[in-house]
GROMACS .gro file of C-alpha atoms in nm:
model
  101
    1UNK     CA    1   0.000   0.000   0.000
    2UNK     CA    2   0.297   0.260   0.072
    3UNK     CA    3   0.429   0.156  -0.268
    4UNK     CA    4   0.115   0.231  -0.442
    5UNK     CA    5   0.095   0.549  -0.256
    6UNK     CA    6   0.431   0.728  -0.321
    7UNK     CA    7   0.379   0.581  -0.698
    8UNK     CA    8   0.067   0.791  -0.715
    9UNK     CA    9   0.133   1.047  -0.455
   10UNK     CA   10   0.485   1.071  -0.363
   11UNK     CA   11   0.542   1.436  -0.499
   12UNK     CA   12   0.358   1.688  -0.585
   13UNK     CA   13   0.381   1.663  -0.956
   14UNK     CA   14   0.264   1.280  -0.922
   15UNK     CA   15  -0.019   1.406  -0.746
   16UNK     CA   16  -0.105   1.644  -0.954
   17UNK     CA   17  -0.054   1.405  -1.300
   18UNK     CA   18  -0.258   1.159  -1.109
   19UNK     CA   19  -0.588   1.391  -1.028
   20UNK     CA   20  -0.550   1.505  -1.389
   21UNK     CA   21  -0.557   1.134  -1.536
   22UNK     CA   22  -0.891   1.053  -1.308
   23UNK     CA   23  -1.053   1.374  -1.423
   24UNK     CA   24  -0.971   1.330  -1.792
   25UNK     CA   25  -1.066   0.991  -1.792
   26UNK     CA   26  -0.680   0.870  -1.833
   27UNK     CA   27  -0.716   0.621  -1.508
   28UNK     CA   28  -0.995   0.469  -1.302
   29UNK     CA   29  -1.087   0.681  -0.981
   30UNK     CA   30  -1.117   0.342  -0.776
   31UNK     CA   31  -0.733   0.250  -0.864
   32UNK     CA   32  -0.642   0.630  -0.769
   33UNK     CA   33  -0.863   0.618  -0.506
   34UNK     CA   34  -0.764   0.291  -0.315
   35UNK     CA   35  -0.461   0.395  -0.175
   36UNK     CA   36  -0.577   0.715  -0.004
   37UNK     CA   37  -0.883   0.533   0.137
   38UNK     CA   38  -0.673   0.281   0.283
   39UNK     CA   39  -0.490   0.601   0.505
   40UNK     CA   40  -0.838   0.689   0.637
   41UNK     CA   41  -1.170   0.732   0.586
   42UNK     CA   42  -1.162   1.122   0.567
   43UNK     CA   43  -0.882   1.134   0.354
   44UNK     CA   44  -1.183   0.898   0.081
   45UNK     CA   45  -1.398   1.187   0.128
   46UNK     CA   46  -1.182   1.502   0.066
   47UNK     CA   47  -1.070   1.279  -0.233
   48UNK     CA   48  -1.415   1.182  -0.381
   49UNK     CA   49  -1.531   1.566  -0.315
   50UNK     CA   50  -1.268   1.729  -0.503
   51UNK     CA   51  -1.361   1.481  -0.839
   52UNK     CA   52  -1.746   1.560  -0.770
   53UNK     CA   53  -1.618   1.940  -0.766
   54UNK     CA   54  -1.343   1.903  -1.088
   55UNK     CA   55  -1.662   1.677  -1.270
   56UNK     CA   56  -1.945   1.877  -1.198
   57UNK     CA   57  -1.849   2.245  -1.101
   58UNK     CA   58  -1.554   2.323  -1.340
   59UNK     CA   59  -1.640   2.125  -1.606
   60UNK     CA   60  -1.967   2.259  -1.611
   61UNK     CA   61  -1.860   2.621  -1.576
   62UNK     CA   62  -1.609   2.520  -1.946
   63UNK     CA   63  -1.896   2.417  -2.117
   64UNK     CA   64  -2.121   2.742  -1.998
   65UNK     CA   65  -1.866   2.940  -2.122
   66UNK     CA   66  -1.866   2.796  -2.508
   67UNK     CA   67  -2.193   2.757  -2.508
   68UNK     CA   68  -2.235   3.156  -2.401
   69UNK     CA   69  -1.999   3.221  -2.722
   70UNK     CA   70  -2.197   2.961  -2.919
   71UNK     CA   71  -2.499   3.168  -2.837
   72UNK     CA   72  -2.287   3.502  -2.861
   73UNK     CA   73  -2.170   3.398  -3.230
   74UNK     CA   74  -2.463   3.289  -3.340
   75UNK     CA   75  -2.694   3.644  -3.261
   76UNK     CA   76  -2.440   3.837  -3.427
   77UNK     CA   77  -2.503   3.639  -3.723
   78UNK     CA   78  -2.862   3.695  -3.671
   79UNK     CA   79  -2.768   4.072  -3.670
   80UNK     CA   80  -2.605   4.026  -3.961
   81UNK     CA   81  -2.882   3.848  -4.149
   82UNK     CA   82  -3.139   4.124  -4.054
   83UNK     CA   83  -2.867   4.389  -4.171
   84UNK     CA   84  -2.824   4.222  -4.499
   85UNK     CA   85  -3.220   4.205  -4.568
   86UNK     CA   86  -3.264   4.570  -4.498
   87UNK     CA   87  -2.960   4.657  -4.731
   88UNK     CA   88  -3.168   4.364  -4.993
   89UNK     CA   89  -3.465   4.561  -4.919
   90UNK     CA   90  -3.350   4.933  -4.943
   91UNK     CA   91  -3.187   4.844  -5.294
   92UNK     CA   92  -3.490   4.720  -5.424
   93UNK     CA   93  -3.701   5.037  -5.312
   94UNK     CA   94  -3.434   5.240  -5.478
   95UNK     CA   95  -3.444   5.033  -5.793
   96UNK     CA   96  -3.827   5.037  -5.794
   97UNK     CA   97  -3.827   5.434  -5.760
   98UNK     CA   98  -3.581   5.471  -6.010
   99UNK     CA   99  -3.811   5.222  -6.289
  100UNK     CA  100  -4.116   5.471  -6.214
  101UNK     CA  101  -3.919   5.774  -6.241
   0.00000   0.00000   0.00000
């Protein structure tokens, strides 16, 4: 169990490769997690809170943000549309006024 600990978390840049791999999906959370359950209980639960954090708060607050300039991209090109039918439309009047003239 020691071994398996200081493989995983013996510095902090193993710690910090190992939180990223059970985030992204690179390792299982229950072979990450073992270790640090086996020091205590508590130690499970600060572990298993900072995933449900990393999975469901930041991940979720990355996607709000594209889909804000999804949303953002798309109304300007709805602006754009509307600005290009007016220009469509004002042409026409003017070619319409110039026939009848």
């Amino acid at each position: 169990a020691r071994e398996q600990i200081d493989h995983l978390y013996g510095s902090l840049d193993r710690t910090m490769m190992t939180l990223f791999l059970t985030v992204s999906g690179g390792m299982e959370w229950s072979s990450a997690a073992e270790p640090i359950v086996k020091l205590g209980t508590g130690y499970g639960v600060i572990w298993t809170g900072y995933i449900a954090f990393m999975m469901f708060g930041m991940l979720n607050v990355l996607t709000g943000i594209f889909v804000d300039s999804a949303i953002s991209v798309m109304n300007n090109d709805k602006d754009n549309m509307i600005l290009a039918q007016l220009e469509e439309r004002t042409a026409l009047i003017t070619f319409i006024s110039n026939v009848f003239r």
